[in-house]
């Protein structure tokens, strides 16, 4: 389930979609998985109740139905396994986001500055400008 979404998000990212939309799809995707986990947890509670009823019936009637009890237990086990898997999917989403945003952060801090925080040096006198200037204020050299 989450894998499809993962591929979708990955290809969106490759097409240059912003971090915000990745964060949004990640939290939507995680929301869906959490809802799924909740439903599994409710399912487990219900089966445990039925299991308890069955064990009590067996006690009263002195007629233990092992197969029935095993079937309840294996359903519970299956639901727990599905919860573990779903939690791993959430971790994978978080891990992927950490990677994506980590790469972005690295790019921002590396030698190649991004558009918004680029620095200009005058090639004549070496004066440094952090904002856009047309002429060097020190030597009058044309910068653009
Ligand atoms: Zn200059």
Short mmCIF file of C-alpha atoms and ligand atoms in Angstrom, two decimals:
data_model
loop_
_atom_site.label_atom_id
_atom_site.label_comp_id
_atom_site.label_asym_id
_atom_site.label_seq_id
_atom_site.Cartn_x
_atom_site.Cartn_y
_atom_site.Cartn_z
CA UNK A 1 0.00 0.00 0.00
CA UNK A 2 2.58 2.54 1.08
CA UNK A 3 4.98 1.38 -1.60
CA UNK A 4 2.85 2.75 -4.43
CA UNK A 5 2.63 6.06 -2.65
CA UNK A 6 6.35 5.96 -2.11
CA UNK A 7 6.99 5.56 -5.84
CA UNK A 8 4.53 8.32 -6.59
CA UNK A 9 6.19 10.71 -4.17
CA UNK A 10 9.63 9.76 -5.40
CA UNK A 11 8.74 10.52 -9.01
CA UNK A 12 7.04 13.77 -7.99
CA UNK A 13 10.24 14.72 -6.26
CA UNK A 14 12.23 13.94 -9.39
CA UNK A 15 9.95 16.27 -11.29
CA UNK A 16 10.89 19.04 -8.91
CA UNK A 17 7.88 19.25 -6.65
CA UNK A 18 8.48 21.25 -3.47
CA UNK A 19 9.37 19.96 -0.01
CA UNK A 20 6.02 21.13 1.29
CA UNK A 21 4.08 18.83 -1.00
CA UNK A 22 6.31 15.93 0.02
CA UNK A 23 5.66 16.69 3.69
CA UNK A 24 1.95 16.88 2.95
CA UNK A 25 1.80 13.59 1.08
CA UNK A 26 3.95 11.94 3.76
CA UNK A 27 1.62 13.00 6.54
CA UNK A 28 -1.43 11.98 4.51
CA UNK A 29 0.15 8.60 3.85
CA UNK A 30 1.12 8.20 7.52
CA UNK A 31 -2.41 9.17 8.51
CA UNK A 32 -3.80 6.40 6.33
CA UNK A 33 -1.39 3.86 7.80
CA UNK A 34 -2.24 4.95 11.35
CA UNK A 35 -5.94 4.52 10.62
CA UNK A 36 -5.17 1.03 9.35
CA UNK A 37 -3.20 0.29 12.55
CA UNK A 38 -6.12 1.51 14.67
CA UNK A 39 -8.50 -0.79 12.82
CA UNK A 40 -6.15 -3.74 13.37
CA UNK A 41 -5.90 -2.93 17.07
CA UNK A 42 -9.71 -2.88 17.32
CA UNK A 43 -9.84 -6.15 15.44
CA UNK A 44 -7.38 -7.69 17.93
CA UNK A 45 -9.50 -6.51 20.89
CA UNK A 46 -12.58 -8.08 19.32
CA UNK A 47 -10.87 -11.42 18.65
CA UNK A 48 -9.41 -11.47 22.16
CA UNK A 49 -12.92 -11.01 23.52
CA UNK A 50 -14.21 -13.91 21.38
CA UNK A 51 -11.23 -15.98 22.46
CA UNK A 52 -12.03 -15.31 26.10
CA UNK A 53 -15.65 -16.29 25.55
CA UNK A 54 -14.55 -19.52 23.88
CA UNK A 55 -12.10 -20.38 26.69
CA UNK A 56 -14.78 -19.73 29.29
CA UNK A 57 -17.35 -21.81 27.38
CA UNK A 58 -14.83 -24.63 27.16
CA UNK A 59 -14.26 -24.39 30.94
CA UNK A 60 -17.97 -24.50 31.77
CA UNK A 61 -18.83 -27.25 29.31
CA UNK A 62 -15.56 -29.11 29.90
CA UNK A 63 -15.18 -29.29 26.15
CA UNK A 64 -12.05 -27.67 24.87
CA UNK A 65 -11.96 -26.92 21.15
CA UNK A 66 -8.22 -26.52 20.52
CA UNK A 67 -8.65 -25.82 16.79
CA UNK A 68 -11.05 -22.99 17.46
CA UNK A 69 -8.70 -21.46 20.06
CA UNK A 70 -5.72 -21.84 17.73
CA UNK A 71 -7.67 -20.17 14.94
CA UNK A 72 -8.41 -17.16 17.17
CA UNK A 73 -4.77 -16.98 18.27
CA UNK A 74 -3.41 -17.18 14.75
CA UNK A 75 -5.76 -14.38 13.65
CA UNK A 76 -4.48 -12.25 16.54
CA UNK A 77 -0.90 -13.07 15.63
CA UNK A 78 -1.56 -12.14 11.99
CA UNK A 79 -2.99 -8.78 13.02
CA UNK A 80 0.02 -8.06 15.22
CA UNK A 81 2.33 -8.92 12.30
CA UNK A 82 0.36 -6.56 10.05
CA UNK A 83 0.72 -3.81 12.66
CA UNK A 84 4.49 -4.37 12.77
CA UNK A 85 4.64 -4.14 8.99
CA UNK A 86 2.56 -0.97 8.93
CA UNK A 87 4.83 0.59 11.56
CA UNK A 88 7.82 -0.27 9.39
CA UNK A 89 6.16 1.53 6.49
CA UNK A 90 5.82 4.64 8.63
CA UNK A 91 9.48 4.38 9.61
CA UNK A 92 10.39 4.02 5.93
CA UNK A 93 8.46 7.19 5.11
CA UNK A 94 10.23 9.09 7.90
CA UNK A 95 13.59 7.71 6.81
CA UNK A 96 12.97 8.69 3.19
CA UNK A 97 11.93 12.21 4.22
CA UNK A 98 15.03 12.56 6.39
CA UNK A 99 17.12 11.59 3.36
CA UNK A 100 15.34 14.00 1.00
CA UNK A 101 15.49 16.94 3.39
CA UNK A 102 19.01 16.06 4.45
CA UNK A 103 20.14 16.21 0.81
CA UNK A 104 18.43 19.56 0.41
CA UNK A 105 20.11 20.87 3.54
CA UNK A 106 23.51 19.66 2.30
CA UNK A 107 22.97 21.39 -1.04
CA UNK A 108 22.11 24.61 0.75
CA UNK A 109 25.24 24.44 2.90
CA UNK A 110 27.60 23.37 0.12
CA UNK A 111 29.68 25.56 -2.15
CA UNK A 112 26.90 26.05 -4.65
CA UNK A 113 24.56 28.52 -3.00
CA UNK A 114 20.87 28.40 -3.82
CA UNK A 115 19.16 31.27 -5.64
CA UNK A 116 17.81 33.10 -2.59
CA UNK A 117 21.05 33.30 -0.64
CA UNK A 118 23.59 33.77 -3.41
CA UNK A 119 26.54 36.07 -2.79
CA UNK A 120 28.12 38.33 -5.41
CA UNK A 121 31.75 39.37 -5.51
CA UNK A 122 33.00 42.31 -7.54
CA UNK A 123 35.51 40.88 -9.99
CA UNK A 124 37.53 44.11 -9.93
CA UNK A 125 37.94 44.94 -6.23
CA UNK A 126 36.55 41.84 -4.56
CA UNK A 127 33.80 43.63 -2.60
CA UNK A 128 31.14 41.22 -1.36
CA UNK A 129 27.41 41.80 -1.81
CA UNK A 130 24.71 39.65 -0.34
CA UNK A 131 21.94 41.50 -2.15
CA UNK A 132 21.55 42.20 -5.84
CA UNK A 133 23.47 45.35 -6.88
CA UNK A 134 23.97 46.61 -10.44
CA UNK A 135 27.20 48.46 -9.79
CA UNK A 136 29.94 47.93 -7.21
CA UNK A 137 29.54 50.56 -4.49
CA UNK A 138 33.29 50.65 -3.93
CA UNK A 139 34.74 50.85 -7.41
CA UNK A 140 31.76 51.37 -9.70
CA UNK A 141 32.39 48.19 -11.67
CA UNK A 142 29.30 46.96 -13.51
CA UNK A 143 28.14 43.72 -11.85
CA UNK A 144 25.15 42.81 -14.00
ZN1 LIG B 1 34.37 46.78 -7.01
#
